[in-house]
Amino acid sequence: MKKNLKKQLSIVLSCTCVASAVLTGCGKANTEADSSDAQKESTSGKTQIAFWHSMSGANQEVLENLVADYNASQDTYEVVAENQGNYDESTGKFFNMANGDGSAAMIQIGEQNLQSMVDSDMICSVTDLIKKYNFDDSDLLEQAVNFYTVDSNMYAMPFNSSCPVVYYNADVFKSAGYTELPTTFEELEEAAKKVAEENTDIKPVGMFAYGYALDQMCTNMGSYIINNKNGRDGRATEVAYKDAMTEIFNWVANLRDDGCLQSYGTDFENTVSAFTQAEIAMFISSSASARNIINSSDFNVGIAYLPVPKGTEAQGVYAGGGAICVAKGLDADVESGVMDFLKYATSAEVQASWAGNTGYFPISKAAYETDTLKAVYKELPQLEVAQQQLLASKVSDVTAGPLLSQLPQLRSDIATALEAVCNGGDVDEALKTAITSTNDAIATANQGVK
């Protein structure tokens, strides 16, 4: 599809500004680095490669250690890792710089940024680079490759994959008679009531409005998020989640009406704090924070698959989290260095260590057979749940996930709608507003594509 790049970049930039507060996987970054640092000549004589990322907190430290280990492992390239804010902020800067001086050679994106990156025409086909550099991609996890593939071309190298899971206080639920967390909405409602009866000083369910988790819950229920087979069979023109999202919102409304729900707006940090301080017994968030949540809790933390309505067969989730895009027009030595780093970053041992120290799951199949990861999962079996949920997912257009440049806005709209419901609003009215807002944004964006 030929695009008017100037007009398309305008649309892409507008989409990145919509929902930077509704984040994926890693949370909001704390600092920004000066991108000019990556353009300085290396005193070691190595070819420098600017790597823009969006990791923060403990996960940022793990990533920086990974990069340092790579730099120490060879004498040719030096990767300079630069925090550029959350995924939407970072990609917005990337578009603004238009691959000019000081821009990234490779950039970590959130899954919600994929369509915008493809539309921008500023990144390479990773599939083409794999062929050019004889990169062995046979070890990459099929479910992760499935998401980042558009028209038979993979446009981002899977790296930090995650999915939403249910975090729960296993001790509290055990005291209410549950050794395992129920798997359906209806059973969880009953469990919440029992938790409330047994523990008057704790709210059974904490909720922060997280659009990413909501669209993944729809996916797990077998629903497309947008039409045209999630945008994989042609550009999406409207949302397709209404029926599934209505069931989810009604479940939340029931928990609210039963007095079993504590809402935290869109505040991830306060939700996690409430959980680790045993003020709430369960909540839904990305597996990316699993290691930190477990380490911060003085009780037994359980992790479970996303629930579904009674009678619905779980279809699984798509590989959310992040991946790495490669800029077009790089010098040959820089491009070669990027591919060398990606080979390292996706290798079995590196992915095993990365997963064990974060909560992301490996995108290398061989990583699951390493002693490193086996030892981690033996110590903390909860960390294995996220990858089991993904590996159990059916590979289909539904679980390929939504391909939409307005995905950040879609998530922001449904998060706003959920927040309204948590605060006593009507389910149908809240969703009507969300759907209208997103559909209008899709229509406007599609006008910029020929």
Coordinates of C-alpha atoms in Angstrom, one line a residue:
M1 CA 0.0 0.0 0.0
K2 CA 1.6 3.3 -1.1
K3 CA 1.4 6.0 1.5
N4 CA 1.6 9.8 1.6
L5 CA 4.4 9.9 4.1
K6 CA 4.1 13.5 5.2
K7 CA 0.4 13.1 5.8
Q8 CA 0.9 9.7 7.4
L9 CA 3.5 10.9 9.8
S10 CA 1.2 13.7 10.9
I11 CA -1.5 11.0 11.7
V12 CA 1.1 8.8 13.4
L13 CA 2.4 11.7 15.6
S14 CA -1.1 12.6 16.7
C15 CA -1.8 9.0 17.7
T16 CA 1.3 8.8 19.9
C17 CA 0.1 11.8 22.0
V18 CA -3.3 10.3 23.0
A19 CA -2.6 7.8 25.8
S20 CA 1.0 8.0 27.1
A21 CA -0.4 7.6 30.6
V22 CA -1.9 4.2 29.7
L23 CA 1.2 2.1 29.5
T24 CA 2.2 -1.3 28.5
G25 CA 4.4 -3.8 30.3
C26 CA 7.1 -1.7 31.9
G27 CA 5.4 1.4 33.4
K28 CA 6.3 5.0 33.0
A29 CA 10.0 5.9 32.7
N30 CA 11.7 8.1 35.3
T31 CA 14.4 9.7 33.3
E32 CA 15.4 10.8 29.8
A33 CA 18.9 10.6 28.3
D34 CA 20.4 13.1 25.9
S35 CA 20.3 11.4 22.5
S36 CA 23.4 13.3 21.4
D37 CA 25.4 11.1 23.8
A38 CA 25.1 8.2 21.4
Q39 CA 26.6 10.3 18.6
K40 CA 29.9 10.9 20.3
E41 CA 32.8 8.9 19.0
S42 CA 33.7 6.0 21.2
T43 CA 37.0 6.4 22.9
S44 CA 37.4 2.6 22.5
G45 CA 37.2 2.9 18.8
K46 CA 34.0 0.8 18.7
T47 CA 31.1 1.6 16.4
Q48 CA 28.4 3.2 18.6
I49 CA 24.8 2.2 18.3
A50 CA 22.0 4.3 19.8
F51 CA 19.4 2.1 21.5
W52 CA 16.3 3.9 22.7
H53 CA 14.3 2.1 25.3
S54 CA 11.4 2.5 27.7
M55 CA 12.4 0.4 30.7
S56 CA 12.1 2.0 34.1
G57 CA 12.8 1.0 37.7
A58 CA 14.2 -2.4 38.4
N59 CA 13.7 -3.5 34.8
Q60 CA 15.8 -0.6 33.5
E61 CA 18.7 -1.8 35.7
V62 CA 18.4 -5.3 34.3
L63 CA 18.4 -4.0 30.7
E64 CA 21.4 -1.7 31.3
N65 CA 23.3 -4.7 32.7
L66 CA 22.4 -6.7 29.6
V67 CA 23.7 -4.0 27.4
A68 CA 26.9 -3.7 29.4
D69 CA 27.5 -7.4 29.2
Y70 CA 27.0 -7.3 25.4
N71 CA 29.5 -4.4 25.1
A72 CA 32.0 -6.4 27.2
S73 CA 31.5 -9.5 25.1
Q74 CA 33.1 -8.2 21.9
D75 CA 35.4 -5.4 20.6
T76 CA 33.5 -4.1 17.6
Y77 CA 30.3 -2.4 18.7
E78 CA 29.2 -0.3 21.6
V79 CA 25.5 -0.1 22.3
V80 CA 24.4 3.1 24.1
A81 CA 21.1 2.5 25.9
E82 CA 19.1 5.7 26.3
N83 CA 15.8 6.0 28.2
Q84 CA 13.4 8.1 26.2
G85 CA 10.3 7.9 28.3
N86 CA 7.4 5.5 27.9
Y87 CA 6.7 3.7 24.6
D88 CA 4.4 6.3 23.2
E89 CA 6.7 9.2 24.2
S90 CA 9.8 7.4 22.7
T91 CA 8.1 6.6 19.4
G92 CA 6.8 10.1 19.2
K93 CA 10.4 11.5 19.4
F94 CA 11.5 8.9 16.9
F95 CA 8.9 10.1 14.4
N96 CA 9.8 13.8 15.1
M97 CA 13.5 13.2 14.4
A98 CA 12.7 11.3 11.1
N99 CA 15.9 9.2 11.3
G100 CA 18.0 12.4 11.5
D101 CA 21.2 12.9 13.4
G102 CA 20.9 11.9 17.0
S103 CA 18.0 9.5 16.4
A104 CA 18.0 5.8 17.3
A105 CA 19.5 3.1 15.3
M106 CA 17.2 0.7 17.1
I107 CA 14.2 1.5 19.3
Q108 CA 12.2 -0.5 21.7
I109 CA 8.4 -0.2 21.0
G110 CA 5.3 -1.3 22.8
E111 CA 3.0 -3.6 20.9
Q112 CA 0.5 -0.8 20.5
N113 CA 3.1 1.2 18.4
L114 CA 3.5 -1.5 15.7
Q115 CA 1.1 -0.2 13.1
S116 CA 2.4 3.4 13.5
M117 CA 5.9 2.3 13.0
V118 CA 5.0 0.4 9.8
D119 CA 3.0 3.3 8.5
S120 CA 5.9 5.7 9.2
D121 CA 8.1 4.0 6.6
M122 CA 11.0 4.7 8.9
I123 CA 11.9 1.2 9.9
C124 CA 13.3 -1.9 8.1
S125 CA 11.6 -5.2 7.6
V126 CA 13.3 -7.4 10.2
T127 CA 12.4 -10.3 7.9
D128 CA 14.6 -8.7 5.2
L129 CA 17.5 -8.2 7.7
I130 CA 17.2 -11.8 8.9
K131 CA 17.8 -12.9 5.3
K132 CA 20.5 -10.4 4.7
Y133 CA 22.6 -11.3 7.8
N134 CA 21.7 -15.1 7.8
F135 CA 20.1 -14.6 11.2
D136 CA 18.7 -17.9 12.6
D137 CA 15.1 -17.1 13.5
S138 CA 14.0 -20.7 14.0
D139 CA 14.3 -20.4 17.8
L140 CA 11.9 -17.4 18.1
L141 CA 8.6 -18.1 19.8
E142 CA 5.9 -18.5 17.2
Q143 CA 3.3 -16.5 19.3
A144 CA 5.6 -13.5 19.5
V145 CA 6.5 -13.6 15.9
N146 CA 2.8 -13.8 15.0
F147 CA 2.1 -10.5 16.6
Y148 CA 4.9 -8.5 15.0
T149 CA 4.3 -9.9 11.5
V150 CA 2.3 -7.8 9.0
D151 CA 1.7 -9.0 5.4
S152 CA 4.3 -11.8 5.9
N153 CA 7.0 -9.4 7.1
M154 CA 8.1 -9.1 10.7
Y155 CA 8.7 -5.5 11.5
A156 CA 10.1 -5.7 15.0
M157 CA 12.3 -8.3 16.8
P158 CA 10.5 -9.7 19.8
F159 CA 12.5 -9.0 23.0
N160 CA 10.6 -8.3 26.2
S161 CA 7.3 -10.2 25.8
S162 CA 4.7 -10.2 28.5
C163 CA 0.9 -10.6 29.0
P164 CA -1.6 -9.6 31.6
V165 CA -2.1 -12.0 34.6
V166 CA -4.0 -12.1 37.8
Y167 CA -1.9 -11.4 40.9
Y168 CA -3.5 -12.6 44.1
N169 CA -2.7 -13.0 47.8
A170 CA -2.5 -16.7 48.1
D171 CA -2.7 -16.6 51.9
V172 CA -5.9 -14.6 51.9
F173 CA -7.6 -16.8 49.4
K174 CA -6.5 -19.9 51.2
S175 CA -8.1 -18.6 54.4
A176 CA -11.3 -18.2 52.4
G177 CA -11.1 -21.8 51.2
Y178 CA -9.3 -21.5 47.9
T179 CA -6.0 -23.2 47.2
E180 CA -6.2 -22.1 43.6
L181 CA -7.8 -19.0 42.1
P182 CA -11.1 -19.6 40.3
T183 CA -10.9 -19.2 36.5
T184 CA -14.3 -17.7 35.7
F185 CA -15.9 -14.3 36.3
E186 CA -18.8 -15.9 38.2
E187 CA -16.6 -18.1 40.4
L188 CA -14.4 -15.1 41.2
E189 CA -17.4 -13.1 42.2
E190 CA -18.3 -15.8 44.8
A191 CA -14.7 -16.0 45.9
A192 CA -14.5 -12.3 46.4
K193 CA -17.6 -12.4 48.7
K194 CA -15.9 -15.2 50.8
V195 CA -12.7 -13.2 51.0
A196 CA -14.7 -10.2 52.2
E197 CA -16.4 -12.4 54.9
E198 CA -13.2 -13.8 56.2
N199 CA -11.1 -10.6 56.0
T200 CA -12.9 -7.4 56.8
D201 CA -9.6 -5.4 56.7
I202 CA -8.9 -6.2 53.0
K203 CA -10.8 -5.4 49.8
P204 CA -11.1 -8.6 47.7
V205 CA -10.4 -6.9 44.3
G206 CA -8.3 -3.9 43.4
M207 CA -8.8 -2.4 40.0
F208 CA -6.9 0.2 38.0
A209 CA -8.2 1.0 34.5
Y210 CA -5.7 -0.7 32.2
G211 CA -6.7 -0.7 28.5
Y212 CA -4.0 -3.3 27.6
A213 CA -5.4 -5.8 30.1
L214 CA -8.9 -5.1 28.9
D215 CA -8.2 -5.8 25.2
Q216 CA -6.2 -8.9 26.2
M217 CA -9.2 -10.2 28.2
C218 CA -11.3 -9.8 25.1
T219 CA -8.7 -11.7 23.1
N220 CA -8.8 -14.5 25.7
M221 CA -12.6 -14.6 25.3
G222 CA -12.2 -15.2 21.5
S223 CA -13.1 -11.7 20.4
Y224 CA -11.5 -9.5 17.9
I225 CA -10.6 -6.0 19.2
I226 CA -11.1 -4.3 15.8
N227 CA -12.7 -5.4 12.6
N228 CA -11.1 -6.9 9.5
K229 CA -9.7 -9.7 11.6
N230 CA -7.9 -7.4 14.0
G231 CA -6.7 -5.3 11.2
R232 CA -4.7 -8.2 9.8
D233 CA -7.0 -8.6 6.7
G234 CA -7.1 -4.9 5.8
R235 CA -7.0 -1.7 7.8
A236 CA -9.5 -1.6 10.6
T237 CA -12.4 0.8 10.3
E238 CA -14.1 0.3 13.7
V239 CA -13.9 -1.6 17.0
A240 CA -15.2 -5.1 17.3
Y241 CA -15.0 -5.7 21.1
K242 CA -18.4 -4.5 22.2
D243 CA -20.0 -7.8 23.2
A244 CA -16.9 -9.2 25.0
M245 CA -16.1 -5.8 26.7
T246 CA -19.7 -5.6 27.9
E247 CA -19.3 -8.9 29.7
I248 CA -16.1 -7.7 31.3
F249 CA -17.6 -4.4 32.4
N250 CA -20.7 -6.1 33.8
W251 CA -18.4 -8.4 35.9
V252 CA -16.7 -5.3 37.3
A253 CA -20.0 -3.6 38.0
N254 CA -21.1 -6.7 39.9
L255 CA -18.0 -6.6 42.0
R256 CA -18.6 -2.9 42.6
D257 CA -22.2 -3.5 43.6
D258 CA -21.2 -6.3 46.0
G259 CA -18.8 -4.0 47.8
C260 CA -15.9 -6.1 46.8
L261 CA -14.1 -3.6 44.5
Q262 CA -11.5 -0.9 45.3
S263 CA -10.8 1.4 42.3
Y264 CA -7.5 3.2 41.8
G265 CA -8.4 5.1 38.7
T266 CA -5.5 4.6 36.2
D267 CA -2.8 4.5 39.0
F268 CA -0.7 1.4 38.6
E269 CA 1.8 2.3 41.3
N270 CA -0.9 2.8 44.0
T271 CA -2.6 -0.4 43.0
V272 CA 0.7 -2.4 43.3
S273 CA 1.4 -0.7 46.6
A274 CA -2.1 -1.6 47.9
F275 CA -1.5 -5.2 46.9
T276 CA 2.0 -5.6 48.4
Q277 CA 0.7 -4.0 51.7
A278 CA -2.2 -6.5 51.8
E279 CA -4.9 -3.8 51.3
I280 CA -6.4 -5.7 48.3
A281 CA -6.4 -9.4 47.6
M282 CA -6.1 -9.5 43.8
F283 CA -5.6 -7.3 40.8
I284 CA -4.8 -7.7 37.1
S285 CA -1.7 -6.3 35.5
S286 CA 1.2 -7.2 33.2
S287 CA 3.5 -10.1 34.0
A288 CA 6.4 -7.7 33.4
S289 CA 6.3 -6.6 37.0
A290 CA 6.1 -10.0 38.5
R291 CA 9.5 -10.3 40.0
N292 CA 9.3 -6.9 41.6
I293 CA 5.8 -7.6 43.0
I294 CA 6.9 -10.9 44.5
N295 CA 10.0 -9.4 46.0
S296 CA 8.0 -6.6 47.5
S297 CA 5.4 -8.7 49.2
D298 CA 5.6 -10.3 52.7
F299 CA 3.0 -13.0 51.8
N300 CA 2.7 -15.7 49.2
V301 CA 1.9 -14.2 45.9
G302 CA -0.1 -16.3 43.4
I303 CA -0.2 -15.6 39.7
A304 CA -3.0 -17.0 37.5
Y305 CA -4.3 -16.9 34.0
L306 CA -6.9 -14.2 32.9
P307 CA -10.5 -15.3 33.8
V308 CA -13.3 -15.8 31.3
P309 CA -17.1 -15.9 31.6
K310 CA -18.6 -19.3 32.5
G311 CA -19.0 -21.5 29.4
T312 CA -16.3 -19.6 27.4
E313 CA -13.3 -21.5 26.3
A314 CA -10.1 -19.5 26.9
Q315 CA -8.3 -18.7 23.6
G316 CA -5.2 -17.3 25.2
V317 CA -3.4 -14.0 24.8
Y318 CA -1.1 -12.3 22.3
A319 CA 2.5 -11.5 23.0
G320 CA 2.4 -8.0 24.4
G321 CA 5.2 -6.1 26.0
G322 CA 7.9 -4.8 23.7
A323 CA 10.1 -5.5 20.7
I324 CA 12.9 -3.8 18.9
C325 CA 12.6 -1.9 15.5
V326 CA 15.5 -1.1 13.3
A327 CA 15.8 2.3 11.6
K328 CA 16.1 2.7 7.9
G329 CA 19.1 4.2 6.3
L330 CA 21.8 3.1 8.8
D331 CA 25.4 3.0 7.8
A332 CA 26.5 -0.6 7.0
D333 CA 28.6 -1.0 10.1
V334 CA 25.8 0.3 12.4
E335 CA 23.2 -2.0 10.8
S336 CA 25.6 -4.9 11.2
G337 CA 26.1 -4.0 14.9
V338 CA 22.3 -3.8 15.4
M339 CA 21.9 -7.3 14.1
D340 CA 24.8 -8.6 16.2
F341 CA 23.2 -7.1 19.3
L342 CA 19.8 -8.6 18.4
K343 CA 21.4 -12.0 18.0
Y344 CA 22.9 -11.6 21.5
A345 CA 19.7 -10.2 23.1
T346 CA 17.5 -13.0 21.7
S347 CA 19.9 -15.8 22.6
A348 CA 18.8 -18.6 24.9
E349 CA 21.0 -17.7 28.0
V350 CA 20.4 -14.0 27.7
Q351 CA 16.7 -14.4 27.4
A352 CA 16.7 -16.8 30.3
S353 CA 18.5 -14.4 32.5
W354 CA 16.4 -11.4 31.3
A355 CA 13.1 -13.3 32.1
G356 CA 14.3 -14.5 35.5
N357 CA 15.2 -11.1 36.6
T358 CA 12.1 -9.3 35.4
G359 CA 8.8 -11.0 34.7
Y360 CA 8.9 -11.0 31.0
F361 CA 9.0 -14.4 29.4
P362 CA 11.6 -15.6 26.9
I363 CA 11.0 -15.3 23.2
S364 CA 13.7 -17.9 22.7
K365 CA 12.4 -21.4 22.8
A366 CA 15.7 -22.8 23.8
A367 CA 15.7 -20.5 26.9
Y368 CA 13.1 -22.7 28.5
E369 CA 15.5 -25.6 28.5
T370 CA 18.4 -23.7 30.2
D371 CA 19.5 -24.5 33.7
T372 CA 19.3 -20.7 34.3
L373 CA 15.6 -20.5 33.7
K374 CA 14.8 -23.9 35.3
A375 CA 16.5 -22.7 38.5
V376 CA 14.5 -19.5 38.5
Y377 CA 11.2 -21.3 37.9
K378 CA 12.0 -23.8 40.6
E379 CA 12.6 -20.9 43.1
L380 CA 9.7 -18.8 41.9
P381 CA 7.2 -21.0 40.0
Q382 CA 4.8 -18.1 39.7
L383 CA 7.0 -16.5 37.1
E384 CA 6.3 -19.5 34.8
V385 CA 2.6 -18.8 34.7
A386 CA 2.8 -16.0 32.2
Q387 CA 4.7 -18.0 29.6
Q388 CA 2.5 -21.0 30.2
Q389 CA -0.5 -18.8 29.4
L390 CA 1.1 -17.6 26.2
L391 CA 2.3 -21.0 25.1
A392 CA -1.2 -22.5 25.7
S393 CA -2.7 -19.8 23.4
K394 CA -4.1 -20.8 20.1
V395 CA -2.3 -19.2 17.1
S396 CA -5.0 -17.4 15.2
D397 CA -6.0 -14.0 13.8
V398 CA -7.6 -13.3 17.2
T399 CA -4.5 -14.1 19.2
A400 CA -2.3 -12.3 16.7
G401 CA -3.6 -9.2 18.4
P402 CA -4.9 -5.9 17.1
L403 CA -2.9 -4.0 14.4
L404 CA -4.0 -0.4 14.7
S405 CA -2.2 2.9 14.8
Q406 CA -4.9 4.3 17.2
L407 CA -4.4 1.4 19.6
P408 CA -3.1 3.8 22.3
Q409 CA -6.3 5.8 22.0
L410 CA -8.5 2.7 21.9
R411 CA -6.9 1.6 25.2
S412 CA -7.2 5.1 26.7
D413 CA -10.9 5.2 25.7
I414 CA -11.8 1.9 27.3
A415 CA -9.7 2.7 30.4
T416 CA -11.8 5.9 30.8
A417 CA -14.9 3.9 30.3
L418 CA -13.9 1.3 33.0
E419 CA -13.0 4.1 35.4
A420 CA -16.5 5.5 34.9
V421 CA -18.1 2.1 35.7
C422 CA -15.9 1.6 38.8
N423 CA -17.2 5.0 40.0
G424 CA -20.8 3.9 39.5
G425 CA -21.4 4.7 35.9
D426 CA -23.6 2.8 33.5
V427 CA -21.9 0.1 31.5
D428 CA -23.7 0.7 28.2
E429 CA -23.2 4.4 28.3
A430 CA -19.6 4.2 29.2
L431 CA -18.9 1.8 26.3
K432 CA -20.9 3.8 23.9
T433 CA -18.7 6.9 24.6
A434 CA -15.5 4.8 24.2
I435 CA -16.6 3.2 21.0
T436 CA -17.6 6.5 19.4
S437 CA -14.4 8.2 20.4
T438 CA -12.2 5.4 19.0
N439 CA -14.2 4.9 15.8
D440 CA -13.9 8.6 15.1
A441 CA -10.2 8.5 15.6
I442 CA -9.8 5.5 13.3
A443 CA -11.8 7.2 10.6
T444 CA -9.7 10.4 10.8
A445 CA -6.4 8.4 10.7
N446 CA -7.5 6.3 7.8
Q447 CA -8.1 9.5 5.7
G448 CA -4.3 9.9 5.9
V449 CA -3.6 6.6 4.2
K450 CA -3.9 6.0 0.5

